[in-house]
Short mmCIF file of C-alpha atoms and ligand atoms in Angstrom, two decimals:
data_model
loop_
_atom_site.label_atom_id
_atom_site.label_comp_id
_atom_site.label_asym_id
_atom_site.label_seq_id
_atom_site.Cartn_x
_atom_site.Cartn_y
_atom_site.Cartn_z
CA MET M 626 -36.69 69.92 34.24
CA SER M 627 -36.43 66.37 32.89
CA ASP M 628 -36.80 63.52 35.39
CA GLN M 629 -33.39 62.34 36.52
CA TYR M 630 -32.12 58.77 36.67
CA ALA M 631 -28.65 57.29 37.10
CA VAL M 632 -26.63 54.11 37.36
CA ILE M 633 -24.16 53.87 40.23
CA GLY M 634 -21.17 51.52 40.37
CA ASN M 635 -17.40 51.48 40.70
CA PRO M 636 -15.84 51.30 38.21
CA ILE M 637 -18.64 52.64 36.01
CA GLY M 638 -16.83 53.56 32.80
CA HIS M 639 -17.89 50.33 31.06
CA THR M 640 -21.61 50.75 31.68
CA LYS M 641 -24.05 50.45 28.79
CA SER M 642 -27.04 51.51 30.91
CA PRO M 643 -27.10 55.22 29.95
CA LEU M 644 -27.15 54.33 26.24
CA ILE M 645 -29.87 51.73 26.78
CA HIS M 646 -32.11 54.08 28.78
CA VAL M 647 -31.60 57.00 26.39
CA LEU M 648 -32.64 54.73 23.49
CA PHE M 649 -35.70 53.57 25.48
CA ALA M 650 -36.60 57.21 26.27
CA GLN M 651 -36.35 58.17 22.60
CA GLU M 652 -38.48 55.27 21.50
CA THR M 653 -41.20 55.84 24.10
CA GLY M 654 -41.07 59.67 23.94
CA GLN M 655 -40.17 60.03 27.63
CA ASP M 656 -38.45 63.18 28.88
CA LEU M 657 -35.64 62.04 31.17
CA THR M 658 -31.90 62.15 31.77
CA TYR M 659 -29.82 59.13 32.77
CA VAL M 660 -26.21 59.53 33.91
CA PRO M 661 -23.45 57.23 35.21
CA ILE M 662 -22.20 57.93 38.75
CA GLU M 663 -18.95 56.51 40.07
CA GLY M 664 -19.90 55.70 43.66
CA PRO M 665 -17.36 55.98 46.48
CA VAL M 666 -16.16 52.63 47.80
CA GLU M 667 -14.81 54.16 51.03
CA PRO M 668 -15.74 55.12 53.68
CA GLU M 669 -18.65 52.71 53.83
CA HIS M 670 -21.38 55.28 54.54
CA ALA M 671 -20.30 57.37 51.53
CA PHE M 672 -22.34 55.23 49.13
CA ALA M 673 -25.62 55.95 50.96
CA GLU M 674 -24.71 59.63 51.14
CA THR M 675 -24.19 59.76 47.38
CA VAL M 676 -27.59 58.17 46.80
CA ARG M 677 -29.24 60.60 49.22
CA GLN M 678 -27.61 63.56 47.47
CA PHE M 679 -29.02 62.32 44.17
CA ILE M 680 -32.49 62.03 45.74
CA ALA M 681 -32.18 65.51 47.28
CA ALA M 682 -31.31 66.90 43.84
CA GLY M 683 -34.58 65.50 42.49
CA GLY M 684 -33.49 62.00 41.35
CA LYS M 685 -36.38 59.64 40.60
CA GLY M 686 -34.60 56.31 40.32
CA MET M 687 -31.27 54.56 40.11
CA ASN M 688 -29.75 51.35 38.82
CA VAL M 689 -27.11 49.78 41.02
CA THR M 690 -24.19 47.69 39.89
CA ALA M 691 -21.07 46.18 41.46
CA PRO M 692 -19.94 46.57 44.18
CA PHE M 693 -22.97 48.36 45.68
CA LYS M 694 -25.88 45.93 45.28
CA LEU M 695 -25.77 44.83 48.93
CA GLN M 696 -25.40 48.37 50.28
CA ALA M 697 -28.35 49.46 48.17
CA PHE M 698 -30.34 46.61 49.69
CA ALA M 699 -29.35 47.68 53.20
CA MET M 700 -30.40 51.32 52.76
CA SER M 701 -33.80 50.59 51.15
CA ASP M 702 -37.14 51.13 52.90
CA GLU M 703 -39.16 48.57 50.89
CA ARG M 704 -37.87 45.51 49.03
CA SER M 705 -39.53 43.12 46.62
CA GLU M 706 -39.51 39.40 47.37
CA ARG M 707 -36.93 38.69 44.67
CA ALA M 708 -34.66 41.47 45.96
CA THR M 709 -35.01 40.01 49.44
CA LEU M 710 -34.01 36.50 48.34
CA ALA M 711 -31.12 37.91 46.35
CA GLY M 712 -30.11 40.12 49.28
CA ALA M 713 -29.18 42.48 46.48
CA VAL M 714 -30.76 45.35 44.64
CA ASN M 715 -30.21 46.49 41.05
CA ALA M 716 -32.92 49.12 40.75
CA MET M 717 -34.32 51.71 43.15
CA LYS M 718 -37.30 54.05 42.88
CA PHE M 719 -37.49 57.20 45.00
CA GLU M 720 -41.05 58.02 45.95
CA ASP M 721 -42.48 60.19 48.75
CA GLY M 722 -39.17 60.17 50.61
CA ARG M 723 -38.91 56.38 50.48
CA ILE M 724 -36.46 54.10 48.70
CA ILE M 725 -38.22 51.18 47.02
CA ALA M 726 -35.91 48.40 45.90
CA GLU M 727 -36.09 45.78 43.18
CA ASN M 728 -33.90 43.17 41.56
CA PHE M 729 -34.70 42.74 37.87
CA ASP M 730 -31.65 40.67 36.90
CA GLY M 731 -33.50 37.34 37.12
CA VAL M 732 -36.68 38.48 35.35
CA GLY M 733 -34.53 40.03 32.63
CA LEU M 734 -32.69 36.74 32.20
CA VAL M 735 -35.88 34.68 32.02
CA ARG M 736 -37.45 37.11 29.59
CA ASP M 737 -34.43 37.02 27.31
CA ILE M 738 -34.41 33.22 27.28
CA GLU M 739 -38.16 32.79 26.80
CA GLU M 740 -39.12 35.76 24.60
CA ASN M 741 -35.99 36.61 22.61
CA LEU M 742 -34.40 33.18 22.31
CA HIS M 743 -37.76 31.39 22.08
CA GLN M 744 -36.88 28.79 24.70
CA PRO M 745 -39.82 28.45 27.10
CA MET M 746 -38.68 26.77 30.29
CA ALA M 747 -41.97 25.15 31.28
CA ASP M 748 -41.49 21.41 31.90
CA LYS M 749 -37.87 21.59 30.68
CA ARG M 750 -34.73 20.30 32.41
CA VAL M 751 -32.78 23.40 33.46
CA LEU M 752 -29.31 23.53 34.99
CA ILE M 753 -27.85 26.66 36.64
CA LEU M 754 -24.14 26.80 37.44
CA GLY M 755 -23.15 28.85 40.48
CA ALA M 756 -24.78 29.87 43.75
CA GLY M 757 -23.62 33.47 44.19
CA GLY M 758 -25.49 36.74 43.87
CA ALA M 759 -26.42 36.17 40.24
CA VAL M 760 -28.15 32.89 41.04
CA ARG M 761 -29.85 34.27 44.15
CA GLY M 762 -31.31 36.97 41.91
CA ALA M 763 -32.40 34.52 39.24
CA LEU M 764 -33.91 31.73 41.30
CA LEU M 765 -37.44 33.01 41.95
CA PRO M 766 -38.03 34.07 38.32
CA PHE M 767 -36.70 30.66 37.18
CA ILE M 768 -39.07 28.87 39.55
CA ALA M 769 -41.94 31.04 38.27
CA ALA M 770 -41.16 29.80 34.74
CA ARG M 771 -42.14 26.29 35.98
CA PRO M 772 -39.32 24.11 34.67
CA GLY M 773 -39.84 20.36 35.04
CA GLU M 774 -36.50 20.13 36.84
CA LEU M 775 -34.20 22.86 38.11
CA VAL M 776 -30.73 21.88 39.28
CA VAL M 777 -28.29 24.32 40.91
CA ALA M 778 -24.67 23.11 40.75
CA ASN M 779 -21.89 24.82 42.67
CA ARG M 780 -18.29 24.04 43.71
CA ASP M 781 -19.25 24.90 47.27
CA VAL M 782 -22.32 22.67 47.33
CA GLU M 783 -23.38 23.80 50.80
CA LYS M 784 -24.01 27.26 49.37
CA ALA M 785 -26.26 25.79 46.67
CA LYS M 786 -28.09 23.62 49.23
CA ALA M 787 -28.68 26.56 51.56
CA LEU M 788 -30.20 28.55 48.71
CA VAL M 789 -32.45 25.70 47.58
CA ASN M 790 -33.58 25.07 51.17
CA GLN M 791 -34.33 28.73 51.62
CA VAL M 792 -36.90 28.83 48.81
CA MET M 793 -38.48 25.40 49.51
CA ALA M 794 -40.03 25.26 46.06
CA GLY M 795 -40.54 21.48 45.85
CA ASP M 796 -38.76 18.35 44.63
CA PHE M 797 -38.20 19.68 41.11
CA LEU M 798 -35.56 22.02 42.56
CA ARG M 799 -32.31 20.61 43.90
CA ALA M 800 -28.68 21.36 44.53
CA CYS M 801 -25.71 19.24 43.49
CA GLU M 802 -21.95 19.11 43.12
CA TYR M 803 -20.33 19.24 39.70
CA PRO M 804 -19.21 15.56 39.64
CA GLU M 805 -22.84 14.45 40.19
CA LEU M 806 -23.74 16.03 36.85
CA GLU M 807 -21.87 13.22 35.07
CA SER M 808 -24.75 10.85 35.72
CA MET M 809 -27.63 13.28 35.29
CA GLY M 810 -27.99 13.20 31.53
CA GLN M 811 -28.72 16.10 29.20
CA PHE M 812 -30.42 19.39 30.08
CA ASP M 813 -32.55 21.51 27.76
CA LEU M 814 -30.96 24.68 29.09
CA VAL M 815 -27.62 25.21 30.86
CA VAL M 816 -26.98 28.67 32.34
CA ASN M 817 -23.53 29.72 33.45
CA ALA M 818 -24.18 32.12 36.34
CA THR M 819 -20.74 31.66 37.92
CA SER M 820 -18.19 34.45 37.75
CA ALA M 821 -15.69 32.05 36.11
CA SER M 822 -15.94 33.68 32.66
CA LEU M 823 -14.87 37.04 34.03
CA THR M 824 -11.41 35.54 34.53
CA GLY M 825 -11.46 33.34 31.42
CA GLN M 826 -12.07 30.19 33.48
CA LEU M 827 -14.36 27.25 32.89
CA PRO M 828 -16.59 25.86 35.64
CA PRO M 829 -15.96 22.10 36.01
CA VAL M 830 -19.11 21.13 34.12
CA PRO M 831 -19.07 17.87 32.13
CA SER M 832 -19.98 18.20 28.45
CA SER M 833 -22.53 15.39 28.91
CA VAL M 834 -25.01 17.94 30.33
CA PHE M 835 -25.43 19.64 26.96
CA SER M 836 -28.11 18.62 24.51
CA PRO M 837 -27.56 19.43 20.80
CA THR M 838 -31.19 20.53 20.58
CA GLY M 839 -30.96 22.55 23.79
CA SER M 840 -29.39 25.90 24.70
CA ALA M 841 -26.45 27.27 26.62
CA TYR M 842 -26.55 30.74 28.15
CA GLU M 843 -23.63 32.74 29.50
CA LEU M 844 -24.48 35.59 31.88
CA ALA M 845 -21.34 37.55 31.04
CA TYR M 846 -21.61 39.59 27.85
CA GLY M 847 -19.37 41.06 25.20
CA LYS M 848 -16.68 38.45 25.81
CA GLY M 849 -17.26 36.45 22.64
CA LEU M 850 -17.19 32.67 22.92
CA THR M 851 -16.23 32.10 26.56
CA PRO M 852 -14.74 28.72 27.59
CA PHE M 853 -18.25 27.71 28.72
CA LEU M 854 -19.91 28.62 25.40
CA ARG M 855 -17.06 26.95 23.53
CA LEU M 856 -17.61 23.75 25.49
CA ALA M 857 -21.31 23.91 24.65
CA ARG M 858 -20.60 24.53 20.96
CA ASN M 859 -18.16 21.63 20.86
CA ALA M 860 -20.86 19.43 22.39
CA GLY M 861 -23.06 20.32 19.40
CA VAL M 862 -25.30 22.95 21.01
CA GLN M 863 -26.69 25.26 18.31
CA GLY M 864 -28.40 27.74 20.61
CA VAL M 865 -25.65 29.58 22.48
CA ALA M 866 -26.13 33.11 23.82
CA ASP M 867 -24.39 35.60 26.06
CA GLY M 868 -25.99 37.99 28.55
CA VAL M 869 -26.50 41.05 26.34
CA GLY M 870 -30.23 40.32 26.06
CA MET M 871 -30.49 39.95 29.83
CA LEU M 872 -28.78 43.31 30.27
CA VAL M 873 -31.27 45.04 27.99
CA GLU M 874 -34.29 43.18 29.39
CA GLN M 875 -33.49 44.01 33.03
CA ALA M 876 -33.12 47.64 31.92
CA ALA M 877 -36.53 47.45 30.21
CA GLU M 878 -38.08 46.11 33.44
CA ALA M 879 -36.64 49.02 35.40
CA PHE M 880 -37.76 51.51 32.74
CA ALA M 881 -41.30 50.12 32.76
CA TRP M 882 -41.35 50.21 36.59
CA TRP M 883 -40.21 53.85 36.68
CA ARG M 884 -42.09 55.23 33.69
CA ARG M 885 -45.14 52.94 33.42
CA ILE M 886 -44.43 52.34 29.76
CA ARG M 887 -42.63 49.29 28.36
CA PRO M 888 -39.94 49.97 25.76
CA GLN M 889 -39.19 47.69 22.80
CA THR M 890 -35.95 45.80 23.33
CA ARG M 891 -35.11 44.10 20.00
CA ALA M 892 -33.38 47.04 18.27
CA VAL M 893 -31.38 47.87 21.40
CA ILE M 894 -30.22 44.27 21.83
CA ASP M 895 -29.18 44.18 18.17
CA ARG M 896 -27.27 47.41 18.58
CA LEU M 897 -25.32 46.14 21.61
CA THR M 898 -24.71 42.60 20.45
CA VAL M 899 -21.10 41.65 19.83
CA PRO M 900 -21.04 38.59 17.56
CA LEU M 901 -19.98 35.43 19.40
CA ALA M 902 -17.95 34.31 16.34
P1 ATR U 794 -21.86 36.93 41.72
O1 ATR U 794 -22.51 37.91 42.64
O2 ATR U 794 -21.32 37.50 40.44
O3 ATR U 794 -22.67 35.70 41.50
P2 ATR U 794 -20.31 35.71 43.78
O4 ATR U 794 -21.43 35.91 44.75
O5 ATR U 794 -18.91 35.99 44.21
O6 ATR U 794 -20.51 36.55 42.47
O7 ATR U 794 -20.42 34.22 43.24
C1 ATR U 794 -19.57 33.73 42.28
C2 ATR U 794 -20.04 32.33 41.89
O8 ATR U 794 -19.20 31.85 40.84
C3 ATR U 794 -19.96 31.31 43.01
O9 ATR U 794 -21.02 30.41 42.85
C4 ATR U 794 -18.61 30.62 42.74
O10 ATR U 794 -18.53 29.29 43.20
P3 ATR U 794 -18.18 28.97 44.77
O11 ATR U 794 -19.35 29.44 45.56
O12 ATR U 794 -18.05 27.48 44.82
O13 ATR U 794 -16.92 29.72 45.04
C5 ATR U 794 -18.62 30.61 41.23
N1 ATR U 794 -17.30 30.50 40.62
C6 ATR U 794 -16.35 31.44 40.52
N2 ATR U 794 -15.28 30.99 39.83
C7 ATR U 794 -15.58 29.71 39.47
C8 ATR U 794 -14.89 28.69 38.72
N3 ATR U 794 -13.67 28.90 38.20
N4 ATR U 794 -15.52 27.51 38.56
C9 ATR U 794 -16.75 27.29 39.08
N5 ATR U 794 -17.45 28.21 39.79
C10 ATR U 794 -16.87 29.40 39.98
#
């Protein structure tokens, strides 16, 4: 029988993960199945039971999406450092009766920015908007990319400060409120990791942070030019991107972790890309 993998979330109808992993399997010649599972939201223990049933049926690994990333973290036996900082898990491997947990969202994001968009972060001024789960997942991989300055801006600045204090990476990393950005000049890269775009909103970021020669990255994908990307475009930024590349790259990380072979991502990204207009 083929090795079995799945993505679990609720709702799950929108997921692109099965398509991505089937394309990776074809390209690398791996024999596997990958199915979407709509996980139960209630009662609380039902999520873990569903995962355990999948393992009992021979499942080898699972991706986890909203709203289960914290529950997946809680039920894991081993967690990577980046999953621990995020407090959230987006990929699990089932091995010798143990659940090993990872969070590839941040590495996928950094890889998309550096490899696909050709924007190395080393020594650059980088601004991340938000301090929720997405930023917690991204912070360690961003720090590993050695930016010259890394600023985390959030409406609730205490949340951003707590996160920055937790990693204690050095003076290049700091938290601030949105109004402070007015006097901080231009950044080479501005990443919108807030959930504002999901509701068509714009984080209160001043357009002075954008550099025409820099880039703007929106974590949400398939939403065209969001208010954030529009603001960046209007400020003259040429390099604007949404999160489709991150989605494919985090999937590639999970695939490589499970199968010990790294798939090519370019053709899959091209296939899933919805033009920004
Ligand atoms: P996720 O796990 O997707 O990151 P989350 O943990 O709920 O979701 O975090 C959402 C983030 O988006 C938070 O940083 C939130 O800011 P606050 O912590 O100040 O609430 C941010 N956010 C949501 N809507 C926003 C908006 N309209 N403008 C600015 N930030 C917003």
